[in-house]
Coordinates of C-alpha atoms and ligand atoms in Angstrom, one line a residue:
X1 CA 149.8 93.2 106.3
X2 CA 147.4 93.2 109.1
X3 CA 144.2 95.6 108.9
X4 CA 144.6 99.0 109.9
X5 CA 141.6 99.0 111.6
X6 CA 141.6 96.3 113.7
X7 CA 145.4 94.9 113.3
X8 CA 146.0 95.7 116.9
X9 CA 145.1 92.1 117.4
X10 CA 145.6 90.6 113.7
X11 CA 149.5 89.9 112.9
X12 CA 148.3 88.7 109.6
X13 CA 146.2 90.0 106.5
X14 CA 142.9 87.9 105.3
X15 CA 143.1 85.6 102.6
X16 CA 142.0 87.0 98.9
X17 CA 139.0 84.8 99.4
X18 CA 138.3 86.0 102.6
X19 CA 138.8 89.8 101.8
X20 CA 136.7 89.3 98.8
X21 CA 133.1 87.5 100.0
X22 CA 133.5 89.6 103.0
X23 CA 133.9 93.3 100.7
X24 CA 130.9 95.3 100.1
X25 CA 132.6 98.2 99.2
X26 CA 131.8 97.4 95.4
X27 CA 127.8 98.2 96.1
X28 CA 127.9 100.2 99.6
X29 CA 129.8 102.9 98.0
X30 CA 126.0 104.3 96.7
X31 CA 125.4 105.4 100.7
X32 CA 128.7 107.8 100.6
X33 CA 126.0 110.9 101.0
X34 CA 124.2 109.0 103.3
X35 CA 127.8 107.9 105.5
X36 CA 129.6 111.4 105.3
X37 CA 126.0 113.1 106.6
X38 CA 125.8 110.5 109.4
X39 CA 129.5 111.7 110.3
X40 CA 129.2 115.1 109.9
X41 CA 126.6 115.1 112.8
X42 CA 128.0 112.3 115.0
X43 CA 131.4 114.6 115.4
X44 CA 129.3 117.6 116.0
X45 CA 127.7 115.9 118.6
X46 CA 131.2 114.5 120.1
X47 CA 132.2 118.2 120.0
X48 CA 129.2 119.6 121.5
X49 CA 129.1 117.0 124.1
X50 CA 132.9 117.6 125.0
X51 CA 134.0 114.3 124.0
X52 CA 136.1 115.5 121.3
X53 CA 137.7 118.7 121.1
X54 CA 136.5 121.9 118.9
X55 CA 139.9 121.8 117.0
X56 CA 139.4 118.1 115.6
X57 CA 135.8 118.8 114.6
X58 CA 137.1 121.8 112.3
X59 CA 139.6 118.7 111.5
X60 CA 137.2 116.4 110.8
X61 CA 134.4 118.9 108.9
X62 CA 137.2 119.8 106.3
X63 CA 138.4 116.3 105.8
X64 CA 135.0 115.5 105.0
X65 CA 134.4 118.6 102.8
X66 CA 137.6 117.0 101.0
X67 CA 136.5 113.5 101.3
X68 CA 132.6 114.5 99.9
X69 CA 134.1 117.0 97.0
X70 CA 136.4 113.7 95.8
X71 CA 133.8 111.4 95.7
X72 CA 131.3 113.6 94.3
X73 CA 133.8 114.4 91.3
X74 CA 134.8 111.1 90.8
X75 CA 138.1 111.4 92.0
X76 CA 137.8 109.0 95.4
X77 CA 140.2 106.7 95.1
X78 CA 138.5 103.2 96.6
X79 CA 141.3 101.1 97.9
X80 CA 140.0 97.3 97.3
X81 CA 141.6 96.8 100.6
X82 CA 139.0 98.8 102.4
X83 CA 136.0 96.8 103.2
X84 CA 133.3 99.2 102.8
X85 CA 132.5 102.7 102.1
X86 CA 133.0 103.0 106.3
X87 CA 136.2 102.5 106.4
X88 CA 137.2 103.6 103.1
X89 CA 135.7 107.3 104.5
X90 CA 137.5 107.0 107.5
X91 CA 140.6 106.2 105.8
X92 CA 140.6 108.8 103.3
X93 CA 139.7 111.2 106.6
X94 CA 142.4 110.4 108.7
X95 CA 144.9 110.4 105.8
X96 CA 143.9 113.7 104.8
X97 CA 143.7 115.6 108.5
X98 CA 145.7 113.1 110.8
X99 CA 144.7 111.8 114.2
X100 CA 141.1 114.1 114.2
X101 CA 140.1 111.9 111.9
X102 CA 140.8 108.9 114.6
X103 CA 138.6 110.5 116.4
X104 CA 135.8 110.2 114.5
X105 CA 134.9 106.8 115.3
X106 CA 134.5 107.3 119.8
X107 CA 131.8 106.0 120.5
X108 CA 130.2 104.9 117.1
X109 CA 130.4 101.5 115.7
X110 CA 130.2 100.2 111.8
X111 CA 127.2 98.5 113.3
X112 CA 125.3 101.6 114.1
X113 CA 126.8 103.4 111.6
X114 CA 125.3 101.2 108.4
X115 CA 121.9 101.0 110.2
X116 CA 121.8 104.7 110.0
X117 CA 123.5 105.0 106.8
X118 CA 120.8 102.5 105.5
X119 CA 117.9 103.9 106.9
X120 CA 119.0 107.4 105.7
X121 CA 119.2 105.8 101.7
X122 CA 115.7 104.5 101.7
X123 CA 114.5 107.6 103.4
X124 CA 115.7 109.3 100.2
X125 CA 114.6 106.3 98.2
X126 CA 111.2 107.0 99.6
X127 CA 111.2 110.3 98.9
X128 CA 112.2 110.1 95.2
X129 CA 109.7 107.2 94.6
X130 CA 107.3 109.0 96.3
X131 CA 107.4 111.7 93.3
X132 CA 107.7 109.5 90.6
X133 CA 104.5 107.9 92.1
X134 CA 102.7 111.0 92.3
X135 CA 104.2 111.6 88.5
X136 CA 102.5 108.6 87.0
X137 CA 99.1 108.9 88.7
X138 CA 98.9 112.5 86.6
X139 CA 99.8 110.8 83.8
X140 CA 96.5 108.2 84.4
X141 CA 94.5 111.1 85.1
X142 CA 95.4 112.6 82.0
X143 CA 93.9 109.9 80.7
X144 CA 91.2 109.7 82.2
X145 CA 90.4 113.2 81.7
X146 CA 90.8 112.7 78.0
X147 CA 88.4 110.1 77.8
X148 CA 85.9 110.0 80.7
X149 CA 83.5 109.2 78.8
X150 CA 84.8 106.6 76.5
X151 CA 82.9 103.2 76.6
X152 CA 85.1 100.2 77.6
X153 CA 84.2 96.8 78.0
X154 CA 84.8 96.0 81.8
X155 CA 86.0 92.1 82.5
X156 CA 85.6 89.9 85.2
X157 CA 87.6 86.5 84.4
X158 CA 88.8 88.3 81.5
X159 CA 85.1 88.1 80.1
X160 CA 83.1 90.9 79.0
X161 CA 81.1 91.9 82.4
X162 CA 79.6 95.3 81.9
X163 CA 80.3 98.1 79.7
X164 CA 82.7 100.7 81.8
X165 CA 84.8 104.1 80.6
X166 CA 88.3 104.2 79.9
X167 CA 88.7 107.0 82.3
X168 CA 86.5 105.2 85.0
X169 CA 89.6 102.2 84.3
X170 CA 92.6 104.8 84.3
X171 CA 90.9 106.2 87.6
X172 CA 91.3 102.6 89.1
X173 CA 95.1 102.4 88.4
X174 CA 95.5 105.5 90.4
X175 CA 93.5 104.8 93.3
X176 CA 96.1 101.5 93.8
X177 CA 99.1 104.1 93.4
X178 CA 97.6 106.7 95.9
X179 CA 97.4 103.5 98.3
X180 CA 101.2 102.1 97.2
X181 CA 102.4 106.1 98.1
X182 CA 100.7 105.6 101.5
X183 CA 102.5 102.5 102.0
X184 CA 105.6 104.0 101.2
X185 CA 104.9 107.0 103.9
X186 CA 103.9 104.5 106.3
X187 CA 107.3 102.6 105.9
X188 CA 108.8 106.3 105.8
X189 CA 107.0 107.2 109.2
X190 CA 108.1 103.9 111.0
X191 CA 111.6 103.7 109.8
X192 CA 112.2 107.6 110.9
X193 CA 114.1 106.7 114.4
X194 CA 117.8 107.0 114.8
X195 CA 119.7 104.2 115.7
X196 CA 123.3 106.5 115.5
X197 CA 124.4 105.8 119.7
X198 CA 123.9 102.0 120.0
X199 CA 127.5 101.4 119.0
X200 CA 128.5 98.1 118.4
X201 CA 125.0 96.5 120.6
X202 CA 125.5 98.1 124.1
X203 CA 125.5 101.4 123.9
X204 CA 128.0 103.4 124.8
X205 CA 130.4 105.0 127.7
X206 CA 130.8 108.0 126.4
X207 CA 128.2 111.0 127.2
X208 CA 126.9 110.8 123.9
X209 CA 123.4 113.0 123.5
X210 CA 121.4 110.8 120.7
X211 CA 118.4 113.4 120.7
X212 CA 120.7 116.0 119.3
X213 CA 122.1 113.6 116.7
X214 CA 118.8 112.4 115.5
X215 CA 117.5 116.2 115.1
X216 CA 120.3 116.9 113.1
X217 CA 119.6 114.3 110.7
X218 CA 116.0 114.6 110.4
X219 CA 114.6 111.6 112.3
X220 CA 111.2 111.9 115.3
X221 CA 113.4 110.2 118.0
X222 CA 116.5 108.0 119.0
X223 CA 115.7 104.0 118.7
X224 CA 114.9 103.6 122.3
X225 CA 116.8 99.9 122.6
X226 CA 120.4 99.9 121.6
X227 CA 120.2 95.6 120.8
X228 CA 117.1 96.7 118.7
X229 CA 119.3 99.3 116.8
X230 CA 121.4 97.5 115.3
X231 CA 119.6 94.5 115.0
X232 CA 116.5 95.9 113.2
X233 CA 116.3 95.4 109.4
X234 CA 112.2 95.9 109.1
X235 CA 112.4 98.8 107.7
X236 CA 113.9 97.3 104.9
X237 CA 111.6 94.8 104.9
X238 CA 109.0 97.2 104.8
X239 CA 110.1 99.3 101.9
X240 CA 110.9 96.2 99.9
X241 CA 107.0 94.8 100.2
X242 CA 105.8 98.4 99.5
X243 CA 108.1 98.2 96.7
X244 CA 106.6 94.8 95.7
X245 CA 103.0 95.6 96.2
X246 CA 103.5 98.9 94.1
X247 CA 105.4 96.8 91.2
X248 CA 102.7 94.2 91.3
X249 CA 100.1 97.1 90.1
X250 CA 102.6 98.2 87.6
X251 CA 102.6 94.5 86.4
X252 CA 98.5 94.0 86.5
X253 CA 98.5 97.9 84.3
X254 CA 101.4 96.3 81.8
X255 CA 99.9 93.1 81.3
X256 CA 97.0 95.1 80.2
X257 CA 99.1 96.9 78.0
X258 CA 100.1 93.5 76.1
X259 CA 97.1 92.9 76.2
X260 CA 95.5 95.5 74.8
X261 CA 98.4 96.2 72.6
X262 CA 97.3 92.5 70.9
X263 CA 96.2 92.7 66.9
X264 CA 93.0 90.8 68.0
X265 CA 92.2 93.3 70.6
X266 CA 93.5 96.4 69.7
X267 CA 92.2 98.3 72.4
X268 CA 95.4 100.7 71.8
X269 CA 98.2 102.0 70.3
X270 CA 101.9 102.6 71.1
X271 CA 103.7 104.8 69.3
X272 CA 106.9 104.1 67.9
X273 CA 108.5 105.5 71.3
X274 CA 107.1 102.8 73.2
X275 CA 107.4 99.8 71.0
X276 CA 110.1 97.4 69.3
X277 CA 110.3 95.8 66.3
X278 CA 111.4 92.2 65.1
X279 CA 114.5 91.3 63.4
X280 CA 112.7 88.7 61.6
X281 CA 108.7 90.2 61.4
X282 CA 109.1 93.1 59.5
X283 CA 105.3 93.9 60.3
X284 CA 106.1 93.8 64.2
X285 CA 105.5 95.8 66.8
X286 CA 106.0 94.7 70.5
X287 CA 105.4 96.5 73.5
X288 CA 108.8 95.2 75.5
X289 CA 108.7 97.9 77.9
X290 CA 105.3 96.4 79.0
X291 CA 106.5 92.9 79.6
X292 CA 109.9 94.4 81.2
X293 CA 107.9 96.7 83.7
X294 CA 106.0 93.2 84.2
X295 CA 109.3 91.0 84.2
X296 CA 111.2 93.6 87.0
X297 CA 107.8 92.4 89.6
X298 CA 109.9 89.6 89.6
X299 CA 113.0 90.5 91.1
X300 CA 111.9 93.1 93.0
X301 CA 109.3 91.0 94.8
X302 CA 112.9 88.6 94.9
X303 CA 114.0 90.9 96.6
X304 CA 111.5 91.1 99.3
X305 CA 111.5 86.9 100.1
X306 CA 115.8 87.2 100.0
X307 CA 116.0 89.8 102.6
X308 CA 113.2 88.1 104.7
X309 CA 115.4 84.3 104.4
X310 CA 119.0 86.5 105.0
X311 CA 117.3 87.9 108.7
X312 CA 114.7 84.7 109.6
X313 CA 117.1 82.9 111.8
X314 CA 119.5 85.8 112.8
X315 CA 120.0 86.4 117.1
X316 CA 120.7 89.6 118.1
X317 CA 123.1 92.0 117.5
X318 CA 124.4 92.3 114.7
X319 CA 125.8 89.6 112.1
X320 CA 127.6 90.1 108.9
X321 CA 124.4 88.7 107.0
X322 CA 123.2 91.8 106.9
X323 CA 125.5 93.2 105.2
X324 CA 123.4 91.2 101.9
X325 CA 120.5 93.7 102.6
X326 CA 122.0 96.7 100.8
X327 CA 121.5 95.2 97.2
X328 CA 118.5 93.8 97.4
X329 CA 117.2 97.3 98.8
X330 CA 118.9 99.2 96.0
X331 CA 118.1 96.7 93.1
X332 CA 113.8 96.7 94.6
X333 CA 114.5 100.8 94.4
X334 CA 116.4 100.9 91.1
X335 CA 113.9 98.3 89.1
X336 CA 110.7 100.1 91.0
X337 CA 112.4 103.4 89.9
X338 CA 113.1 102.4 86.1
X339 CA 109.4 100.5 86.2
X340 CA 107.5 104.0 87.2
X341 CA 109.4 106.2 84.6
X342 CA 108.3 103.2 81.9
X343 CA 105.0 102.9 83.0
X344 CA 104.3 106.9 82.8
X345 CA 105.9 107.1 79.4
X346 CA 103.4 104.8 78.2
X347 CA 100.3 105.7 80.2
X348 CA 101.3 109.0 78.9
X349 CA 101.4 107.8 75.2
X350 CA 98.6 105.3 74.7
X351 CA 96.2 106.2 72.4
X352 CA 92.9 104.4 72.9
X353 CA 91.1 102.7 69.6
X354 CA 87.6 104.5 70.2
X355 CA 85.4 102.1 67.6
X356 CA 87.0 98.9 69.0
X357 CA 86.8 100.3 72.1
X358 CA 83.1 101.0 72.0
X359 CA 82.1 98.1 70.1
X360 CA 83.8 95.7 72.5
X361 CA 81.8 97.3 75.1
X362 CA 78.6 96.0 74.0
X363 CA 79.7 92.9 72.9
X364 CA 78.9 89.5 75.2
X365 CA 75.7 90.8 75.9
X366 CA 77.8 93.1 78.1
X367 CA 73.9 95.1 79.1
X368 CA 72.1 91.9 80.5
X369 CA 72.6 93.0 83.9
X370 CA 70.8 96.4 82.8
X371 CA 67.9 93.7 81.7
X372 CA 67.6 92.0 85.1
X373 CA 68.1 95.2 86.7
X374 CA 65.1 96.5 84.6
X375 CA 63.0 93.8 85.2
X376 CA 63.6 94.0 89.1
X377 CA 62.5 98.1 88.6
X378 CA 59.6 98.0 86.5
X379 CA 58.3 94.8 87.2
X380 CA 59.1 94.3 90.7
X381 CA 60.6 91.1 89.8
X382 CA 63.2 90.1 92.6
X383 CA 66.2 90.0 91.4
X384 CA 66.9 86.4 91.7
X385 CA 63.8 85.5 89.5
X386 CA 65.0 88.8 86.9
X387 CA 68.8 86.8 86.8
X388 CA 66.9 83.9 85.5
X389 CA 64.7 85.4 83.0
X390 CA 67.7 87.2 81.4
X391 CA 69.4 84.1 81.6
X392 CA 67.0 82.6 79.2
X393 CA 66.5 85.8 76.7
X394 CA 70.6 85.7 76.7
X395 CA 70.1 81.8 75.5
X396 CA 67.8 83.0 73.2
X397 CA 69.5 85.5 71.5
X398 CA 72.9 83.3 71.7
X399 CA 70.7 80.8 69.7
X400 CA 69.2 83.6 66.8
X401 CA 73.0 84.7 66.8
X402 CA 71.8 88.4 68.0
X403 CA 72.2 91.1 70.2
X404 CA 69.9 91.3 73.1
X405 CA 68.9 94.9 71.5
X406 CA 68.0 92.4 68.3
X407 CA 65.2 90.3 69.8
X408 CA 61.7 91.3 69.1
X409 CA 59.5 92.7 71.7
X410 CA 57.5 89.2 70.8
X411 CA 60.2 87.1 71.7
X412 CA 61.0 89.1 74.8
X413 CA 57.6 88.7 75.8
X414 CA 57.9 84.4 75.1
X415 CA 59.7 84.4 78.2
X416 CA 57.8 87.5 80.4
X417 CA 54.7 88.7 78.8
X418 CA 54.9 91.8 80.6
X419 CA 57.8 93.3 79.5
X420 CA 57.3 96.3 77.6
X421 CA 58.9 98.3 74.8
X422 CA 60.6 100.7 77.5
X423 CA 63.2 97.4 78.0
X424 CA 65.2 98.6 74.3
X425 CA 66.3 101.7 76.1
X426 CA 68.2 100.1 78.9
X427 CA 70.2 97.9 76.3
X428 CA 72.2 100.3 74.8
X429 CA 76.3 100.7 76.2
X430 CA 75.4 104.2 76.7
X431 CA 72.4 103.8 78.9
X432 CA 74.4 101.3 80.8
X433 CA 77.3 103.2 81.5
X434 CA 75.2 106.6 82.1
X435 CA 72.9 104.2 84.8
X436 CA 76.4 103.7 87.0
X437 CA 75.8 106.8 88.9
X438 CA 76.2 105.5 92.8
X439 CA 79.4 106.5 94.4
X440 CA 82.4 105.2 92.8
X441 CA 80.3 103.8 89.4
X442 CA 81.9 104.3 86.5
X443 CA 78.8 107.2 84.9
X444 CA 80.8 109.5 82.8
X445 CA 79.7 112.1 84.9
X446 CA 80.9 110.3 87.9
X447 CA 84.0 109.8 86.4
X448 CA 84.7 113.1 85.4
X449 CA 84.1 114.6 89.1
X450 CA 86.4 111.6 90.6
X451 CA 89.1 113.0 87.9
X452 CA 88.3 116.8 88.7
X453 CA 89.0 115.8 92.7
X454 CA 92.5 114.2 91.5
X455 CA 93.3 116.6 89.5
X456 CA 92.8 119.3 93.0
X457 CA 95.0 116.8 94.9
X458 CA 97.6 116.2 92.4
X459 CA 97.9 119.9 91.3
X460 CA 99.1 120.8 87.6
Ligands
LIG501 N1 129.8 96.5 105.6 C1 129.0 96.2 106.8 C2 127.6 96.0 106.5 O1 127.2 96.3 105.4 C3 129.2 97.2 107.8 C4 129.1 96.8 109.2 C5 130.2 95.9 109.6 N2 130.2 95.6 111.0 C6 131.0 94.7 111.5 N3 130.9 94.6 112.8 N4 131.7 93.9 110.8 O2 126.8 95.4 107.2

């Protein structure tokens, strides 16, 4: 039989196949919050505006009491005829309180009504990311609390650069998340207009007051262009690169975690919490969450690039490829959601390996830069010429098979007679890490105020 909806014009039903690739009830039914706010203050505006009458918006308010209280219990019963969680709302509505809830839809369309509905989920998604965010950063600053002062080796190519601390490395993690959470309240900020009024693309007849709809559901303004309304999916866009930028540093901090993790390396420990064995290796222990936090970059940055091709060659108004947006944004919110929780169980039970740690630090002739730097001090070398004379005690020693705290003062002195015994004490990881003391270096005592300040904007 024809669709309620629309069958004034349709004699006929669709075909299965059409009813099925054109459903999205099966994944839009997450917005039913979302939908049943939006209609709650649409039909108090028709009321308050005089478009409806006082008596149908009691109508409507307990239908949706009713209709809310069933889905929240479980007990909605979705009708695969109804096309999406719009309809099947509506449906239930007007079954439940009659011709009110025919009402409901003057002066709305589907087309503004799943732009608002959408923009009100990630406004929520924000909002919940947004704490788990804020949840993982304390769990880095633990960290970095813990061991601010735990030497490191710092990398550049992956090769030992300088000696840093553990802390002054968990610290860097959590300046990328502060900037990811500022993203996110940027896409927040921008996305935080109301497109409820636009209707189908037009606007509408009716004299609809959007100001007072947007107030009652928490947006700045109306969308000031009723084509733009309906049309606009960039704040989906948005939120799904935030969510990809912020995965790609949960990916860069797991990869790490392999890394690290590594029997060569060793840097840390999981505990059994955190790690999976082998069905084959009984002496295995793998860090899976890690590579899953780094696999989920993947499809959420999928995401991003599928949403982007679905609205590239779209004209305005409205079309039904839009209606692919929904999963994408709640898969990006669901991995990025499941990836933070990971991420801080981990963070939160790592356990660094001090001795490896520490003698990785020194390792590489990770204090050769403290050498040049040295030579540029005392001698007044410029720093070109103290690169080059490093360069050659670093060949030396790579020759003799030593440290660069192992070459005699003698063979120091082969390559610059003047340097004195005073050079030994710059070589040591310590002194190198305690030398780092300009604004954002990784001192101990550096990063120990940096953690201190986190730890006032982040609260307990
Ligand atoms: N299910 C649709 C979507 O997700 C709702 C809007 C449908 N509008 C329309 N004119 N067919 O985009």
């Amino acid at each position: 039989d024809a669709n309620a909806l629309w069958g004034g014009r349709f004699a006929g039903g669709p075909a299965a196949i059409m009813q099925e690739i054109n459903a999205s009830i099966g994944f839009d039914q997450r917005m039913w919050r979302q939908d049943i706010a939006g209609s709650r203050a649409h039909a108090a505006m028709l009321a308050a505006c005089g478009i409806i009458s006082e008596a149908d918006f009691a109508a409507i308010s307990r239908g949706l009491d009713q209709v809310a209280a069933e889905l929240e219990e479980g007990r909605f019963v979705f009708d695969p005829a109804q096309e999406d969680i719009h309809m099947a709302v509506e449906a239930r509505l007007t079954e439940l309180v009659g011709d009110a809830g025919r009402r409901l839809h003057t002066a709305r369309s589907r087309n503004d009504q799943v732009a608002l509905d959408l923009r009100l989920w990630v406004r929520d998604a924000i909002d919940a990311l947004d704490r788990q965010i804020a949840d993982l950063m304390r769990a880095l600053l633990e960290q970095a609390e813990r061991h601010h002062a735990l030497p490191m080796p710092g990398f550049t190519h992956l090769q030992i650069g300088q000696p840093v601390t553990f802390g002054h490395h968990m610290l860097a993690y959590l300046e990328m998340l502060a900037r990811d959470r500022g993203r996110f309240a940027d896409c927040r900020a921008r996305l935080n207009e109301c497109p409820l009024g636009a209707a189908a693309l037009a606007g509408t007849s009716f004299p609809v007051d959007r100001h007072m709809t947007a107030r009652a559901l928490g947006f700045d303004r109306p969308m000031a262009n009723s084509l733009d309304a309906v049309s606009a999916r960039d704040f989906a866009l948005e939120f799904l690169a935030a969510c990809s930028t912020c995965a790609m540093h949960l990916s860069r901090l797991a990869e790490e975690i392999v890394i690290w993790m590594s029997a060569p390396w060793r840097f840390i420990r999981l505990s059994d919490a955190f790690t999976t064995g082998s069905s084959i290796m009984p002496q295995k222990r793998n860090p899976d969450a890690a590579e899953l936090v780094r696999a989920k970059t993947g499809r959420i940055t999928g995401a991003f690039v599928a949403l982007t091709m679905v609205m590239k060659g779209l004209p305005l108004a409205y079309g039904k490829d839009m209606q692919e947006d929904k999963e994408k944004v709640f898969d990006a919110a669901d991995s990025l959601a499941l990836s933070l929780a990971a991420t801080a169980g981990m963070v939160r039970d790592m356990v660094p390996e001090p001795e490896n740690l520490r003698r990785w630090a020194g390792a590489g002739f990770a204090t050769a830069t403290d050498l040049a730097d040295w030579l540029v001090r005392t001698l007044n070398l410029p720093f070109r010429t103290a690169h080059h004379v490093t360069g050659r005690l670093v060949a030396m020693a790579e020759a003799k098979g030593c440290d660069l705290l192992e070459l005699t003062l003698a063979e120091m002195q082969s390559v610059e007679p003047r340097i004195t015994e005073a050079v030994f004490g710059v070589l040591t990881v310590e002194q190198s890490i305690a030398s780092r003391t300009c604004y954002g270096g990784t001192a101990p005592a550096n990063v120990a105020a940096q953690a201190a300040e986190w730890r006032r904007r982040l609260g307990a």
